[in-house]
mmCIF file of C-alpha atoms in Angstrom:
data_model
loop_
_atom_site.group_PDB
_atom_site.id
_atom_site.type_symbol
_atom_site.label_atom_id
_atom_site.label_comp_id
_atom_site.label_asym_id
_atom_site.label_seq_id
_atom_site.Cartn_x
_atom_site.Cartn_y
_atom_site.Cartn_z
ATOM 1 C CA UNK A 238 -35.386 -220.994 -12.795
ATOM 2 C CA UNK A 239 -32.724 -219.249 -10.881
ATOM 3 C CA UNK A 240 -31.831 -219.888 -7.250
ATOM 4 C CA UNK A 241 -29.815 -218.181 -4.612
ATOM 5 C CA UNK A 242 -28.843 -219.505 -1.596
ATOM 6 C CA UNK A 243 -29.888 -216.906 1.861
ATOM 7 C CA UNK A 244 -28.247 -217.799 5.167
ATOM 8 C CA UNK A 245 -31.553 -217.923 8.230
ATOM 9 C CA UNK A 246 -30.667 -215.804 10.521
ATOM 10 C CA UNK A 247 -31.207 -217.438 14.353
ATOM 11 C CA UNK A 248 -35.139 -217.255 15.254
ATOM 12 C CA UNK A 249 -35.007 -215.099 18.729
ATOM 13 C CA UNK A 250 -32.947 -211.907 16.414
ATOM 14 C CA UNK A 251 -35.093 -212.614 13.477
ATOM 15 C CA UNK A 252 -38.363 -212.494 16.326
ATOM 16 C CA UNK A 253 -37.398 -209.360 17.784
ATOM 17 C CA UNK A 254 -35.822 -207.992 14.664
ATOM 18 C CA UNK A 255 -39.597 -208.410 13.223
ATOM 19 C CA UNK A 256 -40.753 -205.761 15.496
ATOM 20 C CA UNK A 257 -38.951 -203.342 13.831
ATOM 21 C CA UNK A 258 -40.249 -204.176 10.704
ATOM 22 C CA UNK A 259 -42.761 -202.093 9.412
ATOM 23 C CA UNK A 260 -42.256 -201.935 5.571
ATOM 24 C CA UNK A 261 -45.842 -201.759 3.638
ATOM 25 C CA UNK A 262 -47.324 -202.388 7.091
ATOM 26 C CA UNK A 263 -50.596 -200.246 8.499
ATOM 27 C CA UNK A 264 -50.224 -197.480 10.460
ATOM 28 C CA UNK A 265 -50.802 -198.971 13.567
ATOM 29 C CA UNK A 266 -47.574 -201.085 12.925
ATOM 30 C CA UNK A 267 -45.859 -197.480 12.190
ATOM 31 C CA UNK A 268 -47.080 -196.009 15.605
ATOM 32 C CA UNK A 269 -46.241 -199.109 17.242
ATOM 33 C CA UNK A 270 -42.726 -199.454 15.848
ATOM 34 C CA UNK A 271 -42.232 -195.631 16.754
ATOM 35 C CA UNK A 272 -43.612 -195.890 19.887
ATOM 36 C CA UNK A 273 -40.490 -198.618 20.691
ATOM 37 C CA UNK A 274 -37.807 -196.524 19.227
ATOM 38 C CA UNK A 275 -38.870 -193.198 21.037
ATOM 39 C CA UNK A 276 -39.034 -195.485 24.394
ATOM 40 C CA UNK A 277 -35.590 -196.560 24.107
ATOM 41 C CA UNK A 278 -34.257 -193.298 22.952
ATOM 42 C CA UNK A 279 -35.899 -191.582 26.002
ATOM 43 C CA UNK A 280 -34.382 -194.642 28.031
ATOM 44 C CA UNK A 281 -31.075 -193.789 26.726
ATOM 45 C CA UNK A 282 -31.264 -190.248 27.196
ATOM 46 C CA UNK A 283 -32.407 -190.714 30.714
ATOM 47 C CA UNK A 284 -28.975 -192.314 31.714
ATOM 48 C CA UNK A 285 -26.744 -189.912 29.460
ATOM 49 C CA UNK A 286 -28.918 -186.808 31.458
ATOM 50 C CA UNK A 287 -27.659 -188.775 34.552
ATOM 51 C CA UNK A 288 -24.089 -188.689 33.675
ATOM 52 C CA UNK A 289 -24.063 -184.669 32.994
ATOM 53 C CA UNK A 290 -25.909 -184.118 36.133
ATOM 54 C CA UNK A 291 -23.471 -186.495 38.060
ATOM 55 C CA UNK A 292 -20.803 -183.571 37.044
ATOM 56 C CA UNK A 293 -22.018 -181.883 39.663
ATOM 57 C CA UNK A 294 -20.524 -184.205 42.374
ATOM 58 C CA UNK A 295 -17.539 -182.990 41.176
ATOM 59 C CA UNK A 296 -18.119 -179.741 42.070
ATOM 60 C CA UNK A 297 -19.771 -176.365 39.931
ATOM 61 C CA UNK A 298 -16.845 -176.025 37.719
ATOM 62 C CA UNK A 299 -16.991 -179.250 36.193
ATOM 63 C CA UNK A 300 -20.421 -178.527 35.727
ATOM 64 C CA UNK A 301 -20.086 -175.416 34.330
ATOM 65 C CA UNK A 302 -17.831 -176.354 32.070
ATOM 66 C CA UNK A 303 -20.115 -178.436 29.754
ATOM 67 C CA UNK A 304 -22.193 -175.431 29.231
ATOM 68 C CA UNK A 305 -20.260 -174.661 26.262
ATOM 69 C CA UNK A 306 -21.205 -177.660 25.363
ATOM 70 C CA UNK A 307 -24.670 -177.574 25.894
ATOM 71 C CA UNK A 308 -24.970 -174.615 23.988
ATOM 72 C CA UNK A 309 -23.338 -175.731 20.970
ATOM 73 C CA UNK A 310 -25.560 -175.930 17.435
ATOM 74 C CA UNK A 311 -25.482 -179.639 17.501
ATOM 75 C CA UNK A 312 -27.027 -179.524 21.341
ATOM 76 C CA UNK A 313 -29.706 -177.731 19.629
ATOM 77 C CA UNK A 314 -31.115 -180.212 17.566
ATOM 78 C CA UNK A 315 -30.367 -183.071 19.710
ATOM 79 C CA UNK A 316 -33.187 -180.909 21.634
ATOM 80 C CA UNK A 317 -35.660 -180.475 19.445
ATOM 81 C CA UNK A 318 -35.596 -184.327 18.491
ATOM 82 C CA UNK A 319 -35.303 -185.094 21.610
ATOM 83 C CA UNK A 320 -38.483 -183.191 22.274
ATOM 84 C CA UNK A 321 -40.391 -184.578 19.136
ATOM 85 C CA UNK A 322 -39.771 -188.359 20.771
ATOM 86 C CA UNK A 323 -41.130 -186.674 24.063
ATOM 87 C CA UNK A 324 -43.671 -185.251 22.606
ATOM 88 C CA UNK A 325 -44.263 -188.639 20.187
ATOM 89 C CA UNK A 326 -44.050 -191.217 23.349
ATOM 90 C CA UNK A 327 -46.359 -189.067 25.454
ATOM 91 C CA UNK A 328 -49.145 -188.228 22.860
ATOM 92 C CA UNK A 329 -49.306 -191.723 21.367
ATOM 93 C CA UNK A 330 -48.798 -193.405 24.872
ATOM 94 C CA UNK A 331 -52.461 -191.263 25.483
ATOM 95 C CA UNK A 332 -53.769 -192.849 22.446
ATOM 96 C CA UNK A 333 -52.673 -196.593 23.372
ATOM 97 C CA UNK A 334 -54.023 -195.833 26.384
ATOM 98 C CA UNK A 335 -57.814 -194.787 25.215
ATOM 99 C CA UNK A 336 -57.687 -197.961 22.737
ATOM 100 C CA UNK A 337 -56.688 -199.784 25.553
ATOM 101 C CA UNK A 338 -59.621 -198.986 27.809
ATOM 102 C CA UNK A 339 -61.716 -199.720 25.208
ATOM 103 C CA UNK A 340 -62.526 -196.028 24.227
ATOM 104 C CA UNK A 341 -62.421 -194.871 20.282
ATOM 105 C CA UNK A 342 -61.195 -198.043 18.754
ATOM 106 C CA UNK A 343 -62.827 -197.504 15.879
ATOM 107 C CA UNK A 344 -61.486 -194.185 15.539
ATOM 108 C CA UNK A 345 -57.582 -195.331 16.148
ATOM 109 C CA UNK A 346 -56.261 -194.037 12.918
ATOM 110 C CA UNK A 347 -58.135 -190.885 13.415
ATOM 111 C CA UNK A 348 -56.936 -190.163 16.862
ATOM 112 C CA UNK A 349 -53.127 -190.876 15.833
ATOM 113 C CA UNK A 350 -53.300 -188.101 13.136
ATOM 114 C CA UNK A 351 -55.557 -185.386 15.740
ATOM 115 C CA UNK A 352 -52.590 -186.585 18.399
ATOM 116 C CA UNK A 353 -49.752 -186.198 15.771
ATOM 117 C CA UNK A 354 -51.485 -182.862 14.632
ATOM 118 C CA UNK A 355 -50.349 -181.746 18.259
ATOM 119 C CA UNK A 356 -47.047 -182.815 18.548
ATOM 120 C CA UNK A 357 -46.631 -180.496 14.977
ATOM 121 C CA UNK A 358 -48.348 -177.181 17.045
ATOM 122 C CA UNK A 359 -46.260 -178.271 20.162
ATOM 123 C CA UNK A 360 -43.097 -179.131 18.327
ATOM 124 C CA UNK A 361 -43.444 -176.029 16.331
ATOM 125 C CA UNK A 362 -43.808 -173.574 19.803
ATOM 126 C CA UNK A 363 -41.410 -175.401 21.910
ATOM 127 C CA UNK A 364 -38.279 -175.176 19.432
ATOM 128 C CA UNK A 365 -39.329 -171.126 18.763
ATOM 129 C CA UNK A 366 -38.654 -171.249 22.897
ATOM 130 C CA UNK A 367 -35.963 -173.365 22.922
ATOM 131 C CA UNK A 368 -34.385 -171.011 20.110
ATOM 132 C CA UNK A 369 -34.940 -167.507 21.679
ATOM 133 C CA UNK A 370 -32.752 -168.939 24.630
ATOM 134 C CA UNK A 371 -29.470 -170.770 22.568
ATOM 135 C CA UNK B 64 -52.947 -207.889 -21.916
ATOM 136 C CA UNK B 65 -49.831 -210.693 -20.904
ATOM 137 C CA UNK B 66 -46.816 -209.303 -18.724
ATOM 138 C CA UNK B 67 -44.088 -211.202 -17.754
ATOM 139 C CA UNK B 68 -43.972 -211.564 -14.125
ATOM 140 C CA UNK B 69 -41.029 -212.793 -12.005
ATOM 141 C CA UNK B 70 -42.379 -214.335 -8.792
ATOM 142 C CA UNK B 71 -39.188 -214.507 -5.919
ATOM 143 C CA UNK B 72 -40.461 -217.693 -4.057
ATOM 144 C CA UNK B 73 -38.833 -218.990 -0.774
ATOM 145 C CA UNK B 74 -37.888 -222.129 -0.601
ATOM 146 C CA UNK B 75 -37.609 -223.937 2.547
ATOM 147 C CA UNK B 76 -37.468 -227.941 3.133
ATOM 148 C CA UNK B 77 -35.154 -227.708 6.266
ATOM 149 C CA UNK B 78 -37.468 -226.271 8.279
ATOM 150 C CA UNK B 79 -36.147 -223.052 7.673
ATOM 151 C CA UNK B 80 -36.144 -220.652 4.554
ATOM 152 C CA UNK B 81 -32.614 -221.943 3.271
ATOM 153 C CA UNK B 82 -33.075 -220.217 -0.766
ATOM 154 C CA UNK B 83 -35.311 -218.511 -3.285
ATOM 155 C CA UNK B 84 -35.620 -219.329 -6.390
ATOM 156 C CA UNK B 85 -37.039 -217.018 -9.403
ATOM 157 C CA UNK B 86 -39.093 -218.061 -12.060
ATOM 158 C CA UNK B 87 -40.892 -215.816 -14.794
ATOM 159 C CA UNK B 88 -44.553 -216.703 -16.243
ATOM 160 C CA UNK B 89 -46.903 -215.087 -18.915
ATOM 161 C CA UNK B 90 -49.832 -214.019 -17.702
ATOM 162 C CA UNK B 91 -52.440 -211.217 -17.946
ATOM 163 C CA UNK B 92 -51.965 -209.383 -13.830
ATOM 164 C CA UNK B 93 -55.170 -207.894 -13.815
ATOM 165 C CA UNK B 94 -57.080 -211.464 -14.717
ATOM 166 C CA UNK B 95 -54.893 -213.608 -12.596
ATOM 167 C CA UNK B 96 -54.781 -214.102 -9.207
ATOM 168 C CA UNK B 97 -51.219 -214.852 -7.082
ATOM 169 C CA UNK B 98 -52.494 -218.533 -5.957
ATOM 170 C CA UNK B 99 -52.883 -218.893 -10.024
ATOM 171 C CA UNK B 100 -49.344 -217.459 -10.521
ATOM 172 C CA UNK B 101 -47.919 -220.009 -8.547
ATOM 173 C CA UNK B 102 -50.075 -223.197 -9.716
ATOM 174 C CA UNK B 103 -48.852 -222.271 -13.078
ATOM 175 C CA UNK B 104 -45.262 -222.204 -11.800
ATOM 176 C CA UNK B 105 -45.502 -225.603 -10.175
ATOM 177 C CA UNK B 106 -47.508 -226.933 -13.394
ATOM 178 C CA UNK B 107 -45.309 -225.964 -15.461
ATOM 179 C CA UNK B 108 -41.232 -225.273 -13.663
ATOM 180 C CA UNK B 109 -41.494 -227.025 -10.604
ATOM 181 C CA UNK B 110 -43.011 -229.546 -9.290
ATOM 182 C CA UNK B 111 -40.984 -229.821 -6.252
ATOM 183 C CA UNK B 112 -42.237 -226.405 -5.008
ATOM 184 C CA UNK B 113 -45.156 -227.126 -1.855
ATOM 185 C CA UNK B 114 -47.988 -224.932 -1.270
ATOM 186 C CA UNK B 115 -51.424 -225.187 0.708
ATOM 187 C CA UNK B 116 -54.822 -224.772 -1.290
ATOM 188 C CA UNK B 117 -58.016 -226.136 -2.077
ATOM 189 C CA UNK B 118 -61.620 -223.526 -2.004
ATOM 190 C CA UNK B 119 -59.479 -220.941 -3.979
ATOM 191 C CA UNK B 120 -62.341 -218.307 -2.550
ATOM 192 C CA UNK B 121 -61.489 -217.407 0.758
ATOM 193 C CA UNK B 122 -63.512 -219.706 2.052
ATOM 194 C CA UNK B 123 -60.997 -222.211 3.398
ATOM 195 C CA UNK B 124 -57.850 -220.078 4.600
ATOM 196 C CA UNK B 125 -55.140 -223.002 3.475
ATOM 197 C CA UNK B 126 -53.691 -220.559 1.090
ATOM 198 C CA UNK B 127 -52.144 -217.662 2.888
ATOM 199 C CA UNK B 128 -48.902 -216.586 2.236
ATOM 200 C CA UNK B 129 -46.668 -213.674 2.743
ATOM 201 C CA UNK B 130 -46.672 -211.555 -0.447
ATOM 202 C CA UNK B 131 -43.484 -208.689 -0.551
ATOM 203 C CA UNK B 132 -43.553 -209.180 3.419
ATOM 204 C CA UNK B 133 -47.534 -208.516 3.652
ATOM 205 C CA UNK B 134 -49.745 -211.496 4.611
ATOM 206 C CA UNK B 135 -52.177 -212.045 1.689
ATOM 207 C CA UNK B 136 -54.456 -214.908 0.623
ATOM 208 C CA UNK B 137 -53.281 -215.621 -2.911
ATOM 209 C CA UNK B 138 -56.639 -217.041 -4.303
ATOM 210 C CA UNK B 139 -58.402 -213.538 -3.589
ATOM 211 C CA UNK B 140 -55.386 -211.198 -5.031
ATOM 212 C CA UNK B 141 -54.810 -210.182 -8.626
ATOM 213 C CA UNK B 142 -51.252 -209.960 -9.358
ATOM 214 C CA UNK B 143 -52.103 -206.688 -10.200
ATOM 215 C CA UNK B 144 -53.284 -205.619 -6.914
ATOM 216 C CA UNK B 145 -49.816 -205.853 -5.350
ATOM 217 C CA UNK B 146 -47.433 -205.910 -8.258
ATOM 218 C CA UNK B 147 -45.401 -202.753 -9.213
ATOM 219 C CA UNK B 148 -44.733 -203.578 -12.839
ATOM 220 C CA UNK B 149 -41.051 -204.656 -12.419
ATOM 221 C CA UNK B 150 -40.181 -205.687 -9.679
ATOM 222 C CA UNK B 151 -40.722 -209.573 -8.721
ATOM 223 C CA UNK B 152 -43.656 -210.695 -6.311
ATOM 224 C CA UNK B 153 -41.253 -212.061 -2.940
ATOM 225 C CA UNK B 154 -43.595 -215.284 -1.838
ATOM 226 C CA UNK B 155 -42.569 -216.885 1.788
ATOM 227 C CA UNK B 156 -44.506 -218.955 4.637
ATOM 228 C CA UNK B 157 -46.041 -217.323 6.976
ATOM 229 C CA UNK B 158 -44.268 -216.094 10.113
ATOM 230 C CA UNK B 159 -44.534 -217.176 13.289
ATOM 231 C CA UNK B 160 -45.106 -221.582 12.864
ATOM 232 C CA UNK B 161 -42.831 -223.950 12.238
ATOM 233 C CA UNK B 162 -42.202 -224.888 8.360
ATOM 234 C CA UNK B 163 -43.127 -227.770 7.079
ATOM 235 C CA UNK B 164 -41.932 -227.259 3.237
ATOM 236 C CA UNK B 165 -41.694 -224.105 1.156
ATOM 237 C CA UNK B 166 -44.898 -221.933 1.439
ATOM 238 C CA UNK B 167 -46.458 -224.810 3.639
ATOM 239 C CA UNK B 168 -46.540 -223.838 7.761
ATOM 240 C CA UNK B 169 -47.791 -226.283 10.385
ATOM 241 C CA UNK B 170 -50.797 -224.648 12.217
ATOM 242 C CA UNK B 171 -50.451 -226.463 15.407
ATOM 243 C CA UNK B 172 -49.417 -223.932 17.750
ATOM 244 C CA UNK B 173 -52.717 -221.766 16.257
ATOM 245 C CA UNK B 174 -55.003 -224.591 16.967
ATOM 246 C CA UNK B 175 -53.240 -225.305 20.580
ATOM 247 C CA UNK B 176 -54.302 -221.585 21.219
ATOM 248 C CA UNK B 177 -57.603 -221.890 19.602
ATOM 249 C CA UNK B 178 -58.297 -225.265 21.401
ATOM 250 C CA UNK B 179 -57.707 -223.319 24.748
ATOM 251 C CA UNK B 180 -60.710 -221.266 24.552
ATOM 252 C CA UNK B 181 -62.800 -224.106 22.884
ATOM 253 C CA UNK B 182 -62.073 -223.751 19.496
ATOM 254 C CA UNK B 183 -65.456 -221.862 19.402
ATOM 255 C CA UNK B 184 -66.069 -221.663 15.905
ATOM 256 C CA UNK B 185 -70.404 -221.094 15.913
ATOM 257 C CA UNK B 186 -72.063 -222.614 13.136
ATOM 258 C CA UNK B 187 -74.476 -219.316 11.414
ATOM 259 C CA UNK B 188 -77.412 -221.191 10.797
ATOM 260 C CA UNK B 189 -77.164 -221.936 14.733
ATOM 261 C CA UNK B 190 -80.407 -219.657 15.986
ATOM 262 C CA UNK B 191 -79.468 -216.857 18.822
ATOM 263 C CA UNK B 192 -80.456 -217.092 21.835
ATOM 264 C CA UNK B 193 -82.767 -214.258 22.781
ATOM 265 C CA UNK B 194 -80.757 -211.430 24.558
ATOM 266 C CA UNK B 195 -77.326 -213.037 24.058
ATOM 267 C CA UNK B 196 -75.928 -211.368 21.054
ATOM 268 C CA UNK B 197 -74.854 -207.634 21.937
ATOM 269 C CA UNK B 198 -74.300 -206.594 18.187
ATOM 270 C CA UNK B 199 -70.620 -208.250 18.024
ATOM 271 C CA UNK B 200 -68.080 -208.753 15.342
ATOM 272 C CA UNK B 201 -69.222 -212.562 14.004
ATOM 273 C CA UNK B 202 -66.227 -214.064 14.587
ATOM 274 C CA UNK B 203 -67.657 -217.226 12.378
ATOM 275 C CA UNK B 204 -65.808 -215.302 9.616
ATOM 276 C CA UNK B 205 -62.863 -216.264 10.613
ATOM 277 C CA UNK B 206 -61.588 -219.073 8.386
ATOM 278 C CA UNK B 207 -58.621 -219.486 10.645
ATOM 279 C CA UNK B 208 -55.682 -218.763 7.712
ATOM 280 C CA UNK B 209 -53.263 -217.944 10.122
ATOM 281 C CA UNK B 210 -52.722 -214.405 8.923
ATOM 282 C CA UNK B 211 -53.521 -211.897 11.868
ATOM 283 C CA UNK B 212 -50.864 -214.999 13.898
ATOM 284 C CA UNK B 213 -48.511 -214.219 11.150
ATOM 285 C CA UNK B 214 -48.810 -210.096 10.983
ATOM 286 C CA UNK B 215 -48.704 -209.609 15.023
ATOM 287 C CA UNK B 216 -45.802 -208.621 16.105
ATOM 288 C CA UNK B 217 -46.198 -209.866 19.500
ATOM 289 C CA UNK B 218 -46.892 -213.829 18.446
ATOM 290 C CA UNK B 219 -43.918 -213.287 16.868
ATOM 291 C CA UNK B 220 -42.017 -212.886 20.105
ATOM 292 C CA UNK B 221 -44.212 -214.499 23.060
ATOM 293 C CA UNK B 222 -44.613 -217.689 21.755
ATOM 294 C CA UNK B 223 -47.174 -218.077 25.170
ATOM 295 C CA UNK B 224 -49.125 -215.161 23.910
ATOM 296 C CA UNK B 225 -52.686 -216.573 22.912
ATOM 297 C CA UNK B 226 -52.814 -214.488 19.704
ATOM 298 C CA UNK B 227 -55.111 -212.397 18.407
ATOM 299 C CA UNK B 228 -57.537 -214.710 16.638
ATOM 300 C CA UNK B 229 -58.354 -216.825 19.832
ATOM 301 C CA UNK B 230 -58.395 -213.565 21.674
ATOM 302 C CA UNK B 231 -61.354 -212.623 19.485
ATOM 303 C CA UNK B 232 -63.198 -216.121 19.292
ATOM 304 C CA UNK B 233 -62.712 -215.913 23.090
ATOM 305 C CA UNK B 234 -64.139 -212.081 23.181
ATOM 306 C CA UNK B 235 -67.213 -214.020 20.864
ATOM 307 C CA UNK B 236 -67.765 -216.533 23.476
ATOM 308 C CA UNK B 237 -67.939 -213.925 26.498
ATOM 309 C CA UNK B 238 -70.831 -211.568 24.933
ATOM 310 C CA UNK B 239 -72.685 -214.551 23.331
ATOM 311 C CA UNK B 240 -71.845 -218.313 25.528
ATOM 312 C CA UNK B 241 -74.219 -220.413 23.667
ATOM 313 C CA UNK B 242 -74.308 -222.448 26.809
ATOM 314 C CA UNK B 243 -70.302 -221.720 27.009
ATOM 315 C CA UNK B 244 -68.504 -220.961 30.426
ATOM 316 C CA UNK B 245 -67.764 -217.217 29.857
ATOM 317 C CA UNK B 246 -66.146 -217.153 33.428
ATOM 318 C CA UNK B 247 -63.512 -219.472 32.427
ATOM 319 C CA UNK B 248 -62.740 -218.023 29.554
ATOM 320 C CA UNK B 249 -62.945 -214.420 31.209
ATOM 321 C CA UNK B 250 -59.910 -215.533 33.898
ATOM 322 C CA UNK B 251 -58.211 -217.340 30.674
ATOM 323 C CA UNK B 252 -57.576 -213.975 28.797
ATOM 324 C CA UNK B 253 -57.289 -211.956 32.304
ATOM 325 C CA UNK B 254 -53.659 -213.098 31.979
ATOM 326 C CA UNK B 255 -49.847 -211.509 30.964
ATOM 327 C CA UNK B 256 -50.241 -213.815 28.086
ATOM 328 C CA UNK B 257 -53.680 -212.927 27.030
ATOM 329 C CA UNK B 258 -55.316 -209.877 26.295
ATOM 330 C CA UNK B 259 -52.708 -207.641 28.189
ATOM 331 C CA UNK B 260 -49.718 -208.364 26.364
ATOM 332 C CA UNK B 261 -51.458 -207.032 22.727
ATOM 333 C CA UNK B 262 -49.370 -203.956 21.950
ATOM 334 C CA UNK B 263 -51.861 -201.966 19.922
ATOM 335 C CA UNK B 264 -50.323 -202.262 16.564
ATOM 336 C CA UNK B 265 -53.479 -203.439 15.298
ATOM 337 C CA UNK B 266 -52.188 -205.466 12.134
ATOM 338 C CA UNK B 267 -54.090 -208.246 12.676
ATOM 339 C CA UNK B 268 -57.508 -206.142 12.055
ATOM 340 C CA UNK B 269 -55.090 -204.700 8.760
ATOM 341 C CA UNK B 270 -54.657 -208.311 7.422
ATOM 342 C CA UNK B 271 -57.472 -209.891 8.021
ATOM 343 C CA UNK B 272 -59.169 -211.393 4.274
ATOM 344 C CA UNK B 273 -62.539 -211.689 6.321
ATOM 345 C CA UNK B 274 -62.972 -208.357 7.474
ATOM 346 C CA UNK B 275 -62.668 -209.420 10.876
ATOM 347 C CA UNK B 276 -61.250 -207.271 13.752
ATOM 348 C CA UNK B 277 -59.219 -209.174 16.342
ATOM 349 C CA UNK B 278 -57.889 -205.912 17.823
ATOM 350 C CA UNK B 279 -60.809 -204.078 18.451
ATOM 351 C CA UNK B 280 -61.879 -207.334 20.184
ATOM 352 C CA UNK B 281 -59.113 -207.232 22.312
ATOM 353 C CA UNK B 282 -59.132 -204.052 23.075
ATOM 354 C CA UNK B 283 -63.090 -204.510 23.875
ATOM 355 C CA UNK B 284 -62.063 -207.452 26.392
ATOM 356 C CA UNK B 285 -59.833 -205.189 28.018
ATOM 357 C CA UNK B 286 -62.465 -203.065 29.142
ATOM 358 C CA UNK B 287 -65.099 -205.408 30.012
ATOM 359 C CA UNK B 288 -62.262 -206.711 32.614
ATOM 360 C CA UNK B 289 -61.244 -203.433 33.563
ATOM 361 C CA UNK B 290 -65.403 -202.593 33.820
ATOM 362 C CA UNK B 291 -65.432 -206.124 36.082
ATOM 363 C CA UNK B 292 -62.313 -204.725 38.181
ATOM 364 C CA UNK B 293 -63.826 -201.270 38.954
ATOM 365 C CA UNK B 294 -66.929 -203.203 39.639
ATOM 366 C CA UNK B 295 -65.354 -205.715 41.935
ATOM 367 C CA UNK B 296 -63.599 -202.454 43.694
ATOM 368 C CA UNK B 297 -66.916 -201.144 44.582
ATOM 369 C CA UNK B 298 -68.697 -204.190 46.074
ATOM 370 C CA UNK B 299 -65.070 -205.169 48.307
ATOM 371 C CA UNK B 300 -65.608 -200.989 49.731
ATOM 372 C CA UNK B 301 -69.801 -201.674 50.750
#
């Protein structure tokens, strides 16, 4: 027999940690857990969109001045990830929200895959847009 | 044919999981379930090492453990069935109750839940009454193991939350009272803490031994209330 001793972490980070945890979990777990991370990414792109539009307070050159920015590689893909967590919140949100009512239960698993089909064909449109215009 | 296979168990007698300790058998995975794995261990390494058991056929639910992070009832699993071939089987309590010793978790805060919707566990020899049952779920397979308490990941932070196995018993008492007050138990779940705070993640439904499905319970309370709302809505505008 061989031990090792492992420090507990405090319960309330090891509670909310557990959310996170999906490892050899179902899929629902997967959605669930990426339905949280998209939230608080859009949460934290809501406030950083509210900084670059406070620039203009200061006046159109200041503004103007983070176009450069804004149309810099890097920008790019920040975009198109930024519209697959759109895309991912929105779409799945729909599907919590028919299994919520009661509707297609059942068919959960099903729906997530028709609804992630989408984001693909969406994903796949929007970033030919977004890349005729960068 | 015998492998050797390492089983990583926690050990806890604190109240919290303070070490693991590793110990190796020789047994055949394919004809040897996990609950066997560890009898052997504690027959013959340790017999300081607690664990829950006793029908050893899913009939009783004392078993359940986590198994590499995945709540399992050891006395149904073949080592096989969740070992890789090298690495070792990780064994720890349940989540989400207290810890008595080792792989041994004290159910109270289950049976608190349970005993607020009347621990309505319906015997199935007990005859139907005519008209009641509305093809649901039998709920009298759940042998209340603790493992759809342990897999949610909203029990886990909401320790108000009424969980999704007295959620479902609750759901079983609504479409079929066997002289039951469904009204009661209707405002009971119509709560932040009840039906409403499930987030959809459905792993208690994943976990379940019995082939039960909490979630899809849930989720069918949630529209008989929201039905009842709309309902209400219409007889408040007459």
């Amino acid at each position: 027999m061989i031990s090792e001793e492992k420090e507990t972490p405090g319960i309330r980070w090891r509670s909310t940690l557990s959310w996170f945890d999906a490892r050899r979990r179902g899929l629902g777990m997967w959605a669930f857990v990426l339905h949280r991370l998209t939230g608080i990414l859009l949460v934290v792109y809501l406030f950083l969109h509210f900084v670059v539009l406070s620039t203009l307070a200061l006046g159109p050159a200041a503004y103007d001045s983070l176009i450069p920015i804004m149309k810099s590689p890097f920008l790019f893909f920040f975009d198109v990830g930024l519209f697959l967590a759109l895309l991912y919140h929105g779409l799945n949100g729909l599907r919590v929200t028919l299994v919520g009512l009661g509707m297609g239960v059942q068919h959960q698993k099903a729906i997530f895959w028709g609804l992630m089909g989408l984001v693909v064909i969406i994903l796949t449109y929007g970033t030919y847009r977004l890349f005729l215009v960068f | 044919m015998n492998k050797k296979i390492t089983y990583r168990i926690a050990r806890a007698k604190g109240g919290a999981i303070s070490r693991y300790d590793t110990f190796t058998i020789d047994v055949d995975p394919s004809r040897t379930t996990i609950l066997d794995g560890i009898q052997k261990i504690w027959a013959e390494q340790d017999r300081t090492l607690t664990f829950r058991h006793a029908c050893h056929h899913a009939s009783c639910g004392a078993c359940a453990v986590r198994v590499n992070g995945v709540e399992k009832l050891p006395c149904i699993v073949d080592i096989s069935e969740v070992w890789d071939g090298t690495s070792p089987l990780v064994i720890e309590p349940l989540r989400n109750f207290p810890i008595v010793s080792d792989l041994v978790v004290d159910p109270t805060p289950f049976f608190d839940r349970m005993r607020q919707v009347g621990l309505p566990i319906i015997c199935a020899s007990e005859p139907l009454v005519s008209g009641e049952s509305q093809g649901t779920n039998r709920f009298e397979n759940c042998i209340e193991c603790l493992v759809c308490e342990s897999a949610c990941p909203v029990v886990a932070s909401d320790p108000r939350y009424l969980g999704p196995a007295a959620l479902a018993a609750a759901h079983r008492i609504i479409v079929e009272p066997r002289g039951a007050d469904p009204l009661f138990i209707q405002q009971l779940v119509d709560d932040d803490h009840g039906c409403w705070r499930c987030h959809s993640a459905f792993e208690c439904s994943e976990v379940c031994p019995s082939n039960g499905d909490p979630a899809g319970a849930i989720m069918a309370l949630r529209q008989r209330l929201i039905v009842e709302y709309i309902k209400r809505l219409f007889r408040r505008g007459r």
